[in-house]
Amino acid sequence: MAGGGTFTSDQQVGHTTSDAQVVPTTQRTRVTYIQAAGVASGGVILKSGGAAGTNIAEFLFDVDGLSVYVPGSGILFDEGVYVDLTNTPGVTILYT
């Protein structure tokens, strides 16, 4: 891989500082990485199907923050990704 070459990736990045639909409900996607700022009693819930949708993943953390690399093909969301934040100033997700 040394010397350059052509590399491609379909990874995309979404960031929000409040509860939000990060990936549209019309889009099937896989989350491959989640990062959130550390605060006491922080939490991130990722849902498929909007704010009233199905909880797919829930992460609770403290002042050390959150940094999760999801191995393999990532976490599947059939109807977009909605992010529900608790006591954290923001979250960043990488998805395909």
Short mmCIF file of C-alpha atoms in Angstrom, two decimals:
data_model
loop_
_atom_site.label_atom_id
_atom_site.label_comp_id
_atom_site.label_asym_id
_atom_site.label_seq_id
_atom_site.Cartn_x
_atom_site.Cartn_y
_atom_site.Cartn_z
CA MET A 1 0.00 0.00 0.00
CA ALA A 2 3.01 2.23 0.13
CA GLY A 3 3.42 4.79 -2.57
CA GLY A 4 -0.17 5.92 -2.84
CA GLY A 5 -2.67 4.29 -5.07
CA THR A 6 -6.37 4.73 -5.22
CA PHE A 7 -8.40 4.05 -2.13
CA THR A 8 -12.13 4.50 -1.80
CA SER A 9 -14.52 4.34 1.11
CA ASP A 10 -18.24 4.86 1.46
CA GLN A 11 -17.90 5.92 5.12
CA GLN A 12 -19.85 9.02 6.07
CA VAL A 13 -19.80 11.09 9.25
CA GLY A 14 -22.69 12.55 11.21
CA HIS A 15 -22.47 14.84 14.25
CA THR A 16 -25.14 16.32 16.47
CA THR A 17 -25.26 18.30 19.71
CA SER A 18 -28.88 17.43 20.47
CA ASP A 19 -31.45 14.70 19.80
CA ALA A 20 -31.65 14.40 16.00
CA GLN A 21 -32.27 12.25 12.94
CA VAL A 22 -28.66 11.88 11.74
CA VAL A 23 -29.34 9.47 8.86
CA PRO A 24 -32.73 9.77 7.05
CA THR A 25 -35.37 7.11 7.82
CA THR A 26 -35.43 6.25 4.11
CA GLN A 27 -31.82 5.06 4.25
CA ARG A 28 -30.60 1.64 5.39
CA THR A 29 -27.21 2.04 7.07
CA ARG A 30 -24.59 0.45 9.31
CA VAL A 31 -22.93 2.38 12.14
CA THR A 32 -19.25 1.53 12.43
CA TYR A 33 -18.01 4.04 15.06
CA ILE A 34 -19.51 6.13 17.87
CA GLN A 35 -17.76 8.88 19.84
CA ALA A 36 -19.29 11.12 22.51
CA ALA A 37 -17.93 13.77 24.85
CA GLY A 38 -17.48 12.65 28.44
CA VAL A 39 -19.71 13.95 31.21
CA ALA A 40 -21.12 12.48 34.41
CA SER A 41 -23.99 10.08 33.68
CA GLY A 42 -23.77 10.46 29.90
CA GLY A 43 -25.80 8.37 27.51
CA VAL A 44 -26.40 7.81 23.82
CA ILE A 45 -29.29 5.80 22.39
CA LEU A 46 -29.28 4.97 18.68
CA LYS A 47 -32.70 4.22 17.16
CA SER A 48 -33.98 2.99 13.83
CA GLY A 49 -37.22 4.55 12.56
CA GLY A 50 -37.06 8.02 14.07
CA ALA A 51 -37.61 9.41 17.57
CA ALA A 52 -40.37 6.90 18.36
CA GLY A 53 -38.52 4.07 16.61
CA THR A 54 -36.81 0.95 17.89
CA ASN A 55 -33.82 1.22 20.25
CA ILE A 56 -30.96 -0.59 18.53
CA ALA A 57 -28.00 0.34 20.76
CA GLU A 58 -27.62 2.11 24.10
CA PHE A 59 -24.33 3.36 25.55
CA LEU A 60 -23.90 4.68 29.09
CA PHE A 61 -20.64 6.38 30.09
CA ASP A 62 -19.04 8.83 32.48
CA VAL A 63 -16.43 11.58 32.32
CA ASP A 64 -14.05 9.42 30.26
CA GLY A 65 -16.45 9.67 27.32
CA LEU A 66 -17.37 7.13 24.69
CA SER A 67 -15.32 5.75 21.83
CA VAL A 68 -16.63 2.55 20.25
CA TYR A 69 -15.31 0.95 17.07
CA VAL A 70 -17.83 -1.66 15.88
CA PRO A 71 -16.02 -4.57 14.23
CA GLY A 72 -17.24 -6.43 11.17
CA SER A 73 -19.98 -4.75 9.17
CA GLY A 74 -21.20 -2.48 11.98
CA ILE A 75 -24.64 -2.16 13.60
CA LEU A 76 -27.50 -2.38 11.10
CA PHE A 77 -30.26 0.27 11.04
CA ASP A 78 -33.04 -0.46 8.53
CA GLU A 79 -34.70 2.97 8.84
CA GLY A 80 -31.99 5.56 9.34
CA VAL A 81 -30.33 6.55 12.61
CA TYR A 82 -31.95 8.74 15.25
CA VAL A 83 -29.67 9.83 18.10
CA ASP A 84 -31.09 10.43 21.61
CA LEU A 85 -28.54 12.15 23.90
CA THR A 86 -28.48 12.34 27.69
CA ASN A 87 -26.10 14.72 29.47
CA THR A 88 -23.54 14.87 26.67
CA PRO A 89 -22.67 17.90 24.56
CA GLY A 90 -22.43 15.92 21.33
CA VAL A 91 -21.93 12.67 19.48
CA THR A 92 -20.22 11.74 16.23
CA ILE A 93 -21.03 8.57 14.29
CA LEU A 94 -19.40 7.01 11.28
CA TYR A 95 -21.63 4.95 9.02
CA THR A 96 -21.86 3.29 5.64
#
